[in-house]
Amino acid sequence: MRRPVLPGFGLATGVTGVYLGLLVLLPLAGLLAKAGTTEPGRAWALFADPRTLSAFRVSFGVSAGAALVSVPVGLLLAWVLERYRFPGRRLLDAAVDLPLALPTAVAGIALTTLYVPDGWMGRLLAPLGIAVAFTPLGIGVALLFVALPFVVRAVQPVLAGLDPEADEAAVILGATPWQAFRLVVLPPLLPAVATGAALGFARAVGEYGSVIFIAGNRPMVSEIVPLLIVTKLEQYDIPGAALLGAAMLLLSFVLLAGINRLQGRSGGRHAA
Amino acid sequence: MHIRRRAALGGLLAAALPGLQAYAQPSPATLLNVSYDPTRELYAAINPAFAKAWQAQTGQAVQIRASHGGSGAQARAVIDGLEADVVTLALQPDIDAISERAGLVAPGWRGRLPNGSVPYTSTILFVVRKGNPKGIHDWADLVRPGVGVITPNPKTSGGARWNYLAAWGWALRANGGDKDRARAFVAELFKHVPVLDTGARGSTITFAQRGQGDVLLAWEDDANLAVRRMGRDRLEIVVPSVSIVAEPVVAVVDKVADRHGTRALAEAYLRFLWTPDAQEIAARNFYRPTDPAVLARHAEQFPNLPTFTVADALGDWPAVQREHFGDGGVFDQIYKPGQ
């Protein structure tokens, strides 16, 4: 192993360890310990319940959908912000972060007001037979709102580091614009896109505040796992809530580890 | 100059201290009342009235703080360590939970105050859009095709449990006590619910401000508040043929009050709720007073509809709670697919 030029491995690792331990590992260990107190029979009944399964499908399915949609939209936004100079660019750039700062309940209430059947957007969509508020589609809109900044912010610095002369050269050498984008611009962006999408997905899975207002919260239709956890707590079923929380944690961990692996592979290929 | 200023300050403090001490005796006491969601306006009016009465009686100034939220969530907060001296919650199982799960309230708490610890009651009424365009007059109308019903989730909301039990009680009466048919009615009713909010205020907003659904099932006090706030030209109240007596309950949180040394104050505060003054304030906020004289004075604002209690229609609360709202209970089964 090469010795790093800056000293302080012991101190740095110690601080990191204590920090992670207190803020992340300790609460998670508590969660898992609590989940472990459930009798296996009850745990099985909980996870075999069609309502639980439906909530997991809604939470993970819609979050994945929102993360996927945020990829092209986020790429486009990052492209516009990095490659063009226009009045109001800085304002738009700052606005991208707003969803991270705004209390998500506020976002949820605003989106619901817009998308109810007689709201500004809902009124336009209702004649087309599209209902957004109080359906899984509405959950998707709220999750897209919270996931989008992650893709933009992950892609932007990488895009800023790419020399526009490279894609100019590709076009001059006879590539179509699409080829230039696909073969020259996109490959170095891919790891950043994957990171952004993974962060956005993780954020969406855990989102509660905004979803609760727009979802309608109907069991088997638009109920998310975090709501199910709150419901369990209200019934004083703390082991049940912990079990659901632990399951979400595990599933998210497996998915994120998978994404990281994919990303490592694609990054490696690019470097080679 | 610095020194002189400091000396002057010290002199000022020395002069002020005895005055402060005299003012502070007996020292002001504080009391935390942990309550449910729609009682904000009620306790905002009762607390100053009690503080005045207490000071007149004992000479002690008292500061009462109130915390509001979903009844179940508030009970859980107290169980988890929120230092409430008294709790005033939406229904009996929530205080039972504090008593049984944390041992903070002594068993038999309902016997320590008048009327089973119920200082004021309420009932469940319907709120419809102006002119009642869907012609909703009674419980049976709620399950007609095309009628959207707004009620919160009984798992997370105290008010929603009263809505659910009122519907169940009506259906039992309408079907000669047939439990299967009552259950079928309630299951059908929840198929007409497009949005299941987590609390009563959330449902009121969904109905009144977002324009969802055709009828809102609501506490009498919340129904009146919604109509007053949103305007009589937009909403109106419908009184069904029969409804439930919703009984909010109150109790001193024994362990916390003893630790704070506030037991006498806490007990006096809750007993104050039964005085004519507090009953009058309750009536003005559309809670039905338990004092017959005060109720008679406000008779015109409380529609005279036949009501039943949970005990009349369904049995005792702990059993009702388990059977209907417990894990895998009737409410959970309603949402099983294929039913």
Coordinates of N, CA and C in Angstrom, one line a residue, chain A residues 42 46 49-51 108-110 112-113 116-118 134 208 212-213 215-220 223 227 230-238, chain B residues 71-73 75-76 79-80 93-94 97 101 153 155-157 161 193-198 206 210-212 325-327 331-332 335-337:
Chain A
R42 N -45.3 -14.3 13.7 CA -45.9 -13.0 13.5 C -45.2 -12.2 12.4
L46 N -46.8 -11.0 8.9 CA -46.7 -9.6 8.5 C -46.2 -9.5 7.0
D49 N -48.8 -10.8 4.4 CA -50.0 -10.0 4.2 C -50.0 -9.3 2.9
P50 N -51.1 -9.5 2.1 CA -51.1 -8.8 0.8 C -50.9 -7.3 0.9
R51 N -51.4 -6.7 2.0 CA -51.4 -5.3 2.1 C -49.9 -4.8 2.3
G108 N -45.7 18.6 -0.9 CA -46.8 17.6 -1.1 C -48.2 18.4 -1.2
I109 N -48.3 19.3 -0.3 CA -49.6 20.1 -0.3 C -49.8 20.9 -1.6
A110 N -48.6 21.5 -2.0 CA -48.7 22.3 -3.3 C -49.0 21.4 -4.5
T112 N -50.5 18.5 -4.5 CA -51.9 18.0 -4.4 C -52.9 19.1 -4.8
T113 N -52.7 20.3 -4.4 CA -53.6 21.4 -4.8 C -53.6 21.5 -6.3
V116 N -55.3 17.9 -8.0 CA -56.7 17.4 -7.7 C -57.5 17.7 -9.0
P117 N -58.6 16.9 -9.2 CA -59.3 17.0 -10.5 C -59.7 18.4 -10.8
D118 N -60.0 19.3 -9.8 CA -60.3 20.7 -10.3 C -59.2 21.7 -10.0
F134 N -54.0 11.4 -5.6 CA -54.6 10.2 -4.9 C -54.5 8.9 -5.7
Y208 N -41.6 10.6 3.1 CA -42.9 10.4 3.7 C -43.8 11.7 3.6
I212 N -47.6 11.7 1.6 CA -48.8 11.4 2.4 C -49.9 12.3 2.0
F213 N -49.6 13.5 1.4 CA -50.7 14.4 1.0 C -51.3 14.1 -0.3
A215 N -51.0 11.0 -2.0 CA -51.2 9.6 -2.3 C -52.6 9.1 -2.2
G216 N -53.4 9.7 -1.3 CA -54.7 9.2 -1.0 C -54.7 8.1 0.0
N217 N -53.5 7.4 0.2 CA -53.2 6.5 1.2 C -54.2 5.3 1.3
R218 N -54.7 4.9 0.1 CA -55.7 3.8 0.2 C -54.9 2.4 0.2
P219 N -55.2 1.6 1.2 CA -54.6 0.3 1.3 C -54.7 -0.5 0.0
M220 N -53.7 -1.2 -0.4 CA -53.7 -2.0 -1.6 C -53.6 -1.2 -2.9
E223 N -50.8 3.0 -0.8 CA -50.3 3.1 0.5 C -48.8 2.7 0.5
L227 N -45.8 4.9 5.5 CA -47.1 5.1 6.2 C -47.5 3.9 7.0
V230 N -45.8 4.0 10.3 CA -46.4 5.0 11.2 C -47.7 4.4 11.7
T231 N -48.5 3.7 10.9 CA -49.7 3.1 11.3 C -49.4 2.1 12.4
K232 N -48.4 1.3 12.2 CA -48.0 0.3 13.2 C -47.6 0.9 14.6
L233 N -46.9 2.1 14.5 CA -46.5 2.8 15.7 C -47.7 3.3 16.4
E234 N -48.7 3.8 15.7 CA -49.9 4.3 16.3 C -50.7 3.2 17.0
Q235 N -50.5 2.0 16.6 CA -51.1 0.9 17.2 C -50.2 0.3 18.3
Y236 N -49.2 1.0 18.6 CA -48.2 0.5 19.6 C -47.5 -0.8 19.2
D237 N -47.6 -1.1 17.9 CA -46.9 -2.4 17.5 C -45.5 -2.0 17.1
I238 N -44.6 -1.8 18.1 CA -43.3 -1.3 17.8 C -42.4 -2.4 17.1
Chain B
S71 N -54.7 11.8 18.3 CA -54.9 11.3 19.6 C -53.9 10.1 19.9
G72 N -53.8 9.2 18.9 CA -53.0 8.1 19.1 C -51.5 8.5 19.2
A73 N -51.1 9.4 18.3 CA -49.7 9.8 18.3 C -49.4 10.6 19.6
A75 N -50.8 10.0 22.6 CA -50.7 9.0 23.6 C -49.3 8.3 23.5
R76 N -48.8 8.0 22.3 CA -47.6 7.4 22.1 C -46.4 8.3 22.6
I79 N -46.3 8.0 26.3 CA -45.7 6.7 26.6 C -44.2 6.7 26.5
D80 N -43.7 7.4 25.4 CA -42.3 7.5 25.1 C -41.6 8.5 26.0
P93 N -59.4 4.2 24.6 CA -58.3 3.3 24.4 C -56.9 4.0 24.5
D94 N -56.9 5.3 24.1 CA -55.6 6.0 24.1 C -55.1 6.2 25.5
A97 N -54.0 2.9 26.9 CA -52.7 2.5 26.5 C -51.6 3.1 27.4
R101 N -49.4 0.3 29.1 CA -48.1 0.1 28.5 C -47.0 0.8 29.2
N153 N -58.3 7.6 8.4 CA -58.0 6.2 8.7 C -58.2 5.9 10.1
K155 N -57.1 3.7 11.9 CA -55.9 3.2 12.5 C -55.1 4.3 13.1
T156 N -55.1 5.5 12.5 CA -54.3 6.6 12.9 C -55.1 7.7 13.5
S157 N -56.4 7.7 13.4 CA -57.2 8.9 13.9 C -58.3 8.5 14.9
R161 N -62.2 6.6 14.2 CA -62.8 5.5 14.9 C -64.2 5.8 15.3
V193 N -64.5 5.6 -0.2 CA -63.6 6.6 0.4 C -62.4 6.7 -0.6
P194 N -62.3 7.9 -1.3 CA -61.2 8.0 -2.3 C -59.9 8.5 -1.7
V195 N -59.9 9.1 -0.5 CA -58.7 9.6 0.2 C -58.8 9.2 1.6
L196 N -57.8 8.5 2.1 CA -57.8 8.1 3.5 C -56.7 8.9 4.2
D197 N -57.1 10.1 4.8 CA -56.1 10.9 5.5 C -55.7 10.3 6.8
T198 N -54.6 10.8 7.4 CA -54.2 10.2 8.7 C -54.9 10.9 9.9
T206 N -59.1 18.1 3.0 CA -59.3 17.4 1.7 C -60.7 17.7 1.2
R210 N -59.9 21.1 -0.9 CA -59.5 20.5 -2.1 C -60.7 20.0 -2.9
G211 N -61.9 20.1 -2.3 CA -63.1 19.8 -3.1 C -63.3 18.3 -3.4
Q212 N -62.7 17.4 -2.6 CA -62.8 16.0 -2.8 C -64.0 15.4 -2.1
F325 N -60.1 -2.6 15.4 CA -58.9 -1.8 15.0 C -57.6 -2.5 15.3
G326 N -57.6 -3.6 15.9 CA -56.4 -4.4 16.2 C -55.8 -4.9 14.9
D327 N -54.6 -5.5 15.0 CA -53.9 -6.1 13.8 C -54.8 -7.3 13.4
F331 N -61.3 -3.9 10.5 CA -60.9 -2.9 9.6 C -59.9 -3.4 8.6
D332 N -58.9 -4.2 9.1 CA -57.9 -4.7 8.2 C -58.5 -5.7 7.2
Y335 N -60.1 -4.4 3.9 CA -59.2 -4.1 2.7 C -58.5 -5.3 2.1
K336 N -58.9 -6.5 2.6 CA -58.3 -7.7 2.0 C -58.9 -7.8 0.6
P337 N -58.0 -8.1 -0.4 CA -58.5 -8.2 -1.8 C -59.6 -9.3 -1.9

